[in-house]
């Protein structure tokens, strides 16, 4: 089984709808992240969480919210989706205690979201 | 502010050629980490290497090698004797003091048989 899973893998929705993307990990990592990928722009950080009680805004948090329900689960919500939120969304995890590889981020398979 | 620039948008080579992917970064942090990731056509992101700012030793892993030069703020990636399976988008990334990772825009490498 994959260490970092994302659901759904694909989603098409309409403008104004509320959408939740979920991320689960079995790696035992303490830190989790949400990114979006747009063509030509690389990945941009939306939110990150260093533990269950610690949530931080990333480079592009407007229009998004997150919830860290447990160490292994980190969900991303779009309260009212708009077409320019159409993108590929990645969840990532890292372990702050991993010695030489501390805070190396490992990515889930991605969720392709289309907002019509 | 942190910034990563990958000036090469696309590179096309013929199999067995050597190819270097450039990465230039900007940061005010004295401690930072640099990464390379590979995104094959299947879409997943594969971790390749992590380098901290205090370790300027070059690294070689099979056909892959990395050249880190603090003096020019560069962290370049070379693939020797490229293969078709190396075709992917490659991302350079920088993580600083607050662990806020910034990615470059990526370089799409196409290796033709």
PDB file of C-alpha atoms in Angstrom, chain B residues 6-106:
ATOM      1  CA  UNK B   6      15.163  26.951 -13.345  1.00  0.00           C
ATOM      2  CA  UNK B   7      15.860  28.914 -16.490  1.00  0.00           C
ATOM      3  CA  UNK B   8      15.625  25.916 -18.819  1.00  0.00           C
ATOM      4  CA  UNK B   9      11.961  25.276 -19.507  1.00  0.00           C
ATOM      5  CA  UNK B  10      12.529  22.342 -21.848  1.00  0.00           C
ATOM      6  CA  UNK B  11      15.557  20.327 -22.900  1.00  0.00           C
ATOM      7  CA  UNK B  12      15.663  17.653 -25.568  1.00  0.00           C
ATOM      8  CA  UNK B  13      18.592  15.270 -25.969  1.00  0.00           C
ATOM      9  CA  UNK B  14      19.324  12.029 -27.743  1.00  0.00           C
ATOM     10  CA  UNK B  15      19.872   8.913 -25.686  1.00  0.00           C
ATOM     11  CA  UNK B  16      23.381   8.520 -24.249  1.00  0.00           C
ATOM     12  CA  UNK B  17      24.050  12.241 -24.256  1.00  0.00           C
ATOM     13  CA  UNK B  18      24.965  13.935 -20.991  1.00  0.00           C
ATOM     14  CA  UNK B  19      22.628  16.687 -19.845  1.00  0.00           C
ATOM     15  CA  UNK B  20      22.827  19.297 -17.081  1.00  0.00           C
ATOM     16  CA  UNK B  21      19.795  20.891 -15.500  1.00  0.00           C
ATOM     17  CA  UNK B  22      20.464  24.271 -13.946  1.00  0.00           C
ATOM     18  CA  UNK B  23      19.112  25.559 -10.648  1.00  0.00           C
ATOM     19  CA  UNK B  24      19.825  28.964  -9.115  1.00  0.00           C
ATOM     20  CA  UNK B  25      18.405  29.963  -5.747  1.00  0.00           C
ATOM     21  CA  UNK B  26      18.014  33.006  -3.551  1.00  0.00           C
ATOM     22  CA  UNK B  27      17.704  33.003   0.220  1.00  0.00           C
ATOM     23  CA  UNK B  28      18.711  35.087   3.219  1.00  0.00           C
ATOM     24  CA  UNK B  29      18.798  32.086   5.523  1.00  0.00           C
ATOM     25  CA  UNK B  30      22.212  30.816   6.541  1.00  0.00           C
ATOM     26  CA  UNK B  31      20.854  27.322   7.032  1.00  0.00           C
ATOM     27  CA  UNK B  32      18.807  25.907   4.208  1.00  0.00           C
ATOM     28  CA  UNK B  33      18.214  22.741   2.242  1.00  0.00           C
ATOM     29  CA  UNK B  34      18.153  22.101  -1.471  1.00  0.00           C
ATOM     30  CA  UNK B  35      16.296  19.304  -3.179  1.00  0.00           C
ATOM     31  CA  UNK B  36      15.735  17.763  -6.571  1.00  0.00           C
ATOM     32  CA  UNK B  37      12.550  15.896  -7.443  1.00  0.00           C
ATOM     33  CA  UNK B  38      11.582  13.996 -10.578  1.00  0.00           C
ATOM     34  CA  UNK B  39       8.048  13.976 -11.983  1.00  0.00           C
ATOM     35  CA  UNK B  40       7.709  11.271 -14.649  1.00  0.00           C
ATOM     36  CA  UNK B  41       4.780  11.260 -17.093  1.00  0.00           C
ATOM     37  CA  UNK B  42       2.756   9.235 -14.584  1.00  0.00           C
ATOM     38  CA  UNK B  43       2.612  12.359 -12.406  1.00  0.00           C
ATOM     39  CA  UNK B  44       4.049  11.348  -9.053  1.00  0.00           C
ATOM     40  CA  UNK B  45       6.897  13.282  -7.465  1.00  0.00           C
ATOM     41  CA  UNK B  46       9.993  11.257  -6.717  1.00  0.00           C
ATOM     42  CA  UNK B  47      12.610  12.505  -4.276  1.00  0.00           C
ATOM     43  CA  UNK B  48      16.135  12.412  -5.694  1.00  0.00           C
ATOM     44  CA  UNK B  49      18.445  14.287  -3.335  1.00  0.00           C
ATOM     45  CA  UNK B  50      18.632  16.583  -0.301  1.00  0.00           C
ATOM     46  CA  UNK B  51      21.638  18.790   0.365  1.00  0.00           C
ATOM     47  CA  UNK B  52      22.140  21.113   3.336  1.00  0.00           C
ATOM     48  CA  UNK B  53      23.808  24.490   3.032  1.00  0.00           C
ATOM     49  CA  UNK B  54      26.857  23.453   5.050  1.00  0.00           C
ATOM     50  CA  UNK B  55      27.742  20.551   2.802  1.00  0.00           C
ATOM     51  CA  UNK B  56      29.195  21.658  -0.522  1.00  0.00           C
ATOM     52  CA  UNK B  57      30.505  18.259  -1.482  1.00  0.00           C
ATOM     53  CA  UNK B  58      29.355  17.110  -4.870  1.00  0.00           C
ATOM     54  CA  UNK B  59      27.388  13.901  -4.916  1.00  0.00           C
ATOM     55  CA  UNK B  60      27.195  11.092  -7.409  1.00  0.00           C
ATOM     56  CA  UNK B  61      24.557   8.393  -7.500  1.00  0.00           C
ATOM     57  CA  UNK B  62      24.911   6.114 -10.490  1.00  0.00           C
ATOM     58  CA  UNK B  63      24.348   8.202 -13.603  1.00  0.00           C
ATOM     59  CA  UNK B  64      23.179  11.185 -11.538  1.00  0.00           C
ATOM     60  CA  UNK B  65      25.448  13.833 -10.072  1.00  0.00           C
ATOM     61  CA  UNK B  66      24.873  17.117  -8.331  1.00  0.00           C
ATOM     62  CA  UNK B  67      27.101  20.177  -8.159  1.00  0.00           C
ATOM     63  CA  UNK B  68      26.416  22.563  -5.271  1.00  0.00           C
ATOM     64  CA  UNK B  69      28.211  25.913  -5.384  1.00  0.00           C
ATOM     65  CA  UNK B  70      27.327  28.410  -2.673  1.00  0.00           C
ATOM     66  CA  UNK B  71      29.442  31.102  -4.326  1.00  0.00           C
ATOM     67  CA  UNK B  72      27.088  31.169  -7.305  1.00  0.00           C
ATOM     68  CA  UNK B  73      23.958  30.010  -5.426  1.00  0.00           C
ATOM     69  CA  UNK B  74      23.582  27.101  -7.781  1.00  0.00           C
ATOM     70  CA  UNK B  75      22.677  23.460  -7.388  1.00  0.00           C
ATOM     71  CA  UNK B  76      22.957  21.851 -10.807  1.00  0.00           C
ATOM     72  CA  UNK B  77      21.982  18.309 -11.727  1.00  0.00           C
ATOM     73  CA  UNK B  78      23.748  16.256 -14.383  1.00  0.00           C
ATOM     74  CA  UNK B  79      22.536  13.032 -15.937  1.00  0.00           C
ATOM     75  CA  UNK B  80      25.296  11.076 -17.627  1.00  0.00           C
ATOM     76  CA  UNK B  81      24.505   8.804 -20.571  1.00  0.00           C
ATOM     77  CA  UNK B  82      20.833   9.743 -20.551  1.00  0.00           C
ATOM     78  CA  UNK B  83      18.166   7.130 -21.144  1.00  0.00           C
ATOM     79  CA  UNK B  84      14.596   7.344 -22.393  1.00  0.00           C
ATOM     80  CA  UNK B  85      13.381   6.543 -18.862  1.00  0.00           C
ATOM     81  CA  UNK B  86      14.966   9.792 -17.685  1.00  0.00           C
ATOM     82  CA  UNK B  87      12.295  11.722 -19.581  1.00  0.00           C
ATOM     83  CA  UNK B  88      10.408  13.700 -16.939  1.00  0.00           C
ATOM     84  CA  UNK B  89       9.953  17.110 -15.414  1.00  0.00           C
ATOM     85  CA  UNK B  90      12.653  17.847 -12.863  1.00  0.00           C
ATOM     86  CA  UNK B  91      12.104  20.284 -10.019  1.00  0.00           C
ATOM     87  CA  UNK B  92      14.668  22.008  -7.877  1.00  0.00           C
ATOM     88  CA  UNK B  93      13.429  23.182  -4.455  1.00  0.00           C
ATOM     89  CA  UNK B  94      14.678  25.206  -1.504  1.00  0.00           C
ATOM     90  CA  UNK B  95      13.613  24.952   2.133  1.00  0.00           C
ATOM     91  CA  UNK B  96      14.758  27.508   4.656  1.00  0.00           C
ATOM     92  CA  UNK B  97      14.566  28.284   8.334  1.00  0.00           C
ATOM     93  CA  UNK B  98      10.764  28.050   8.597  1.00  0.00           C
ATOM     94  CA  UNK B  99      10.529  24.943   6.425  1.00  0.00           C
ATOM     95  CA  UNK B 100       8.582  26.886   3.787  1.00  0.00           C
ATOM     96  CA  UNK B 101       9.556  24.974   0.654  1.00  0.00           C
ATOM     97  CA  UNK B 102       9.818  26.852  -2.634  1.00  0.00           C
ATOM     98  CA  UNK B 103       9.965  25.048  -5.948  1.00  0.00           C
ATOM     99  CA  UNK B 104      11.351  26.145  -9.266  1.00  0.00           C
ATOM    100  CA  UNK B 105       9.070  26.058 -12.292  1.00  0.00           C
ATOM    101  CA  UNK B 106      10.628  22.811 -13.459  1.00  0.00           C
TER     102      UNK B 106
END
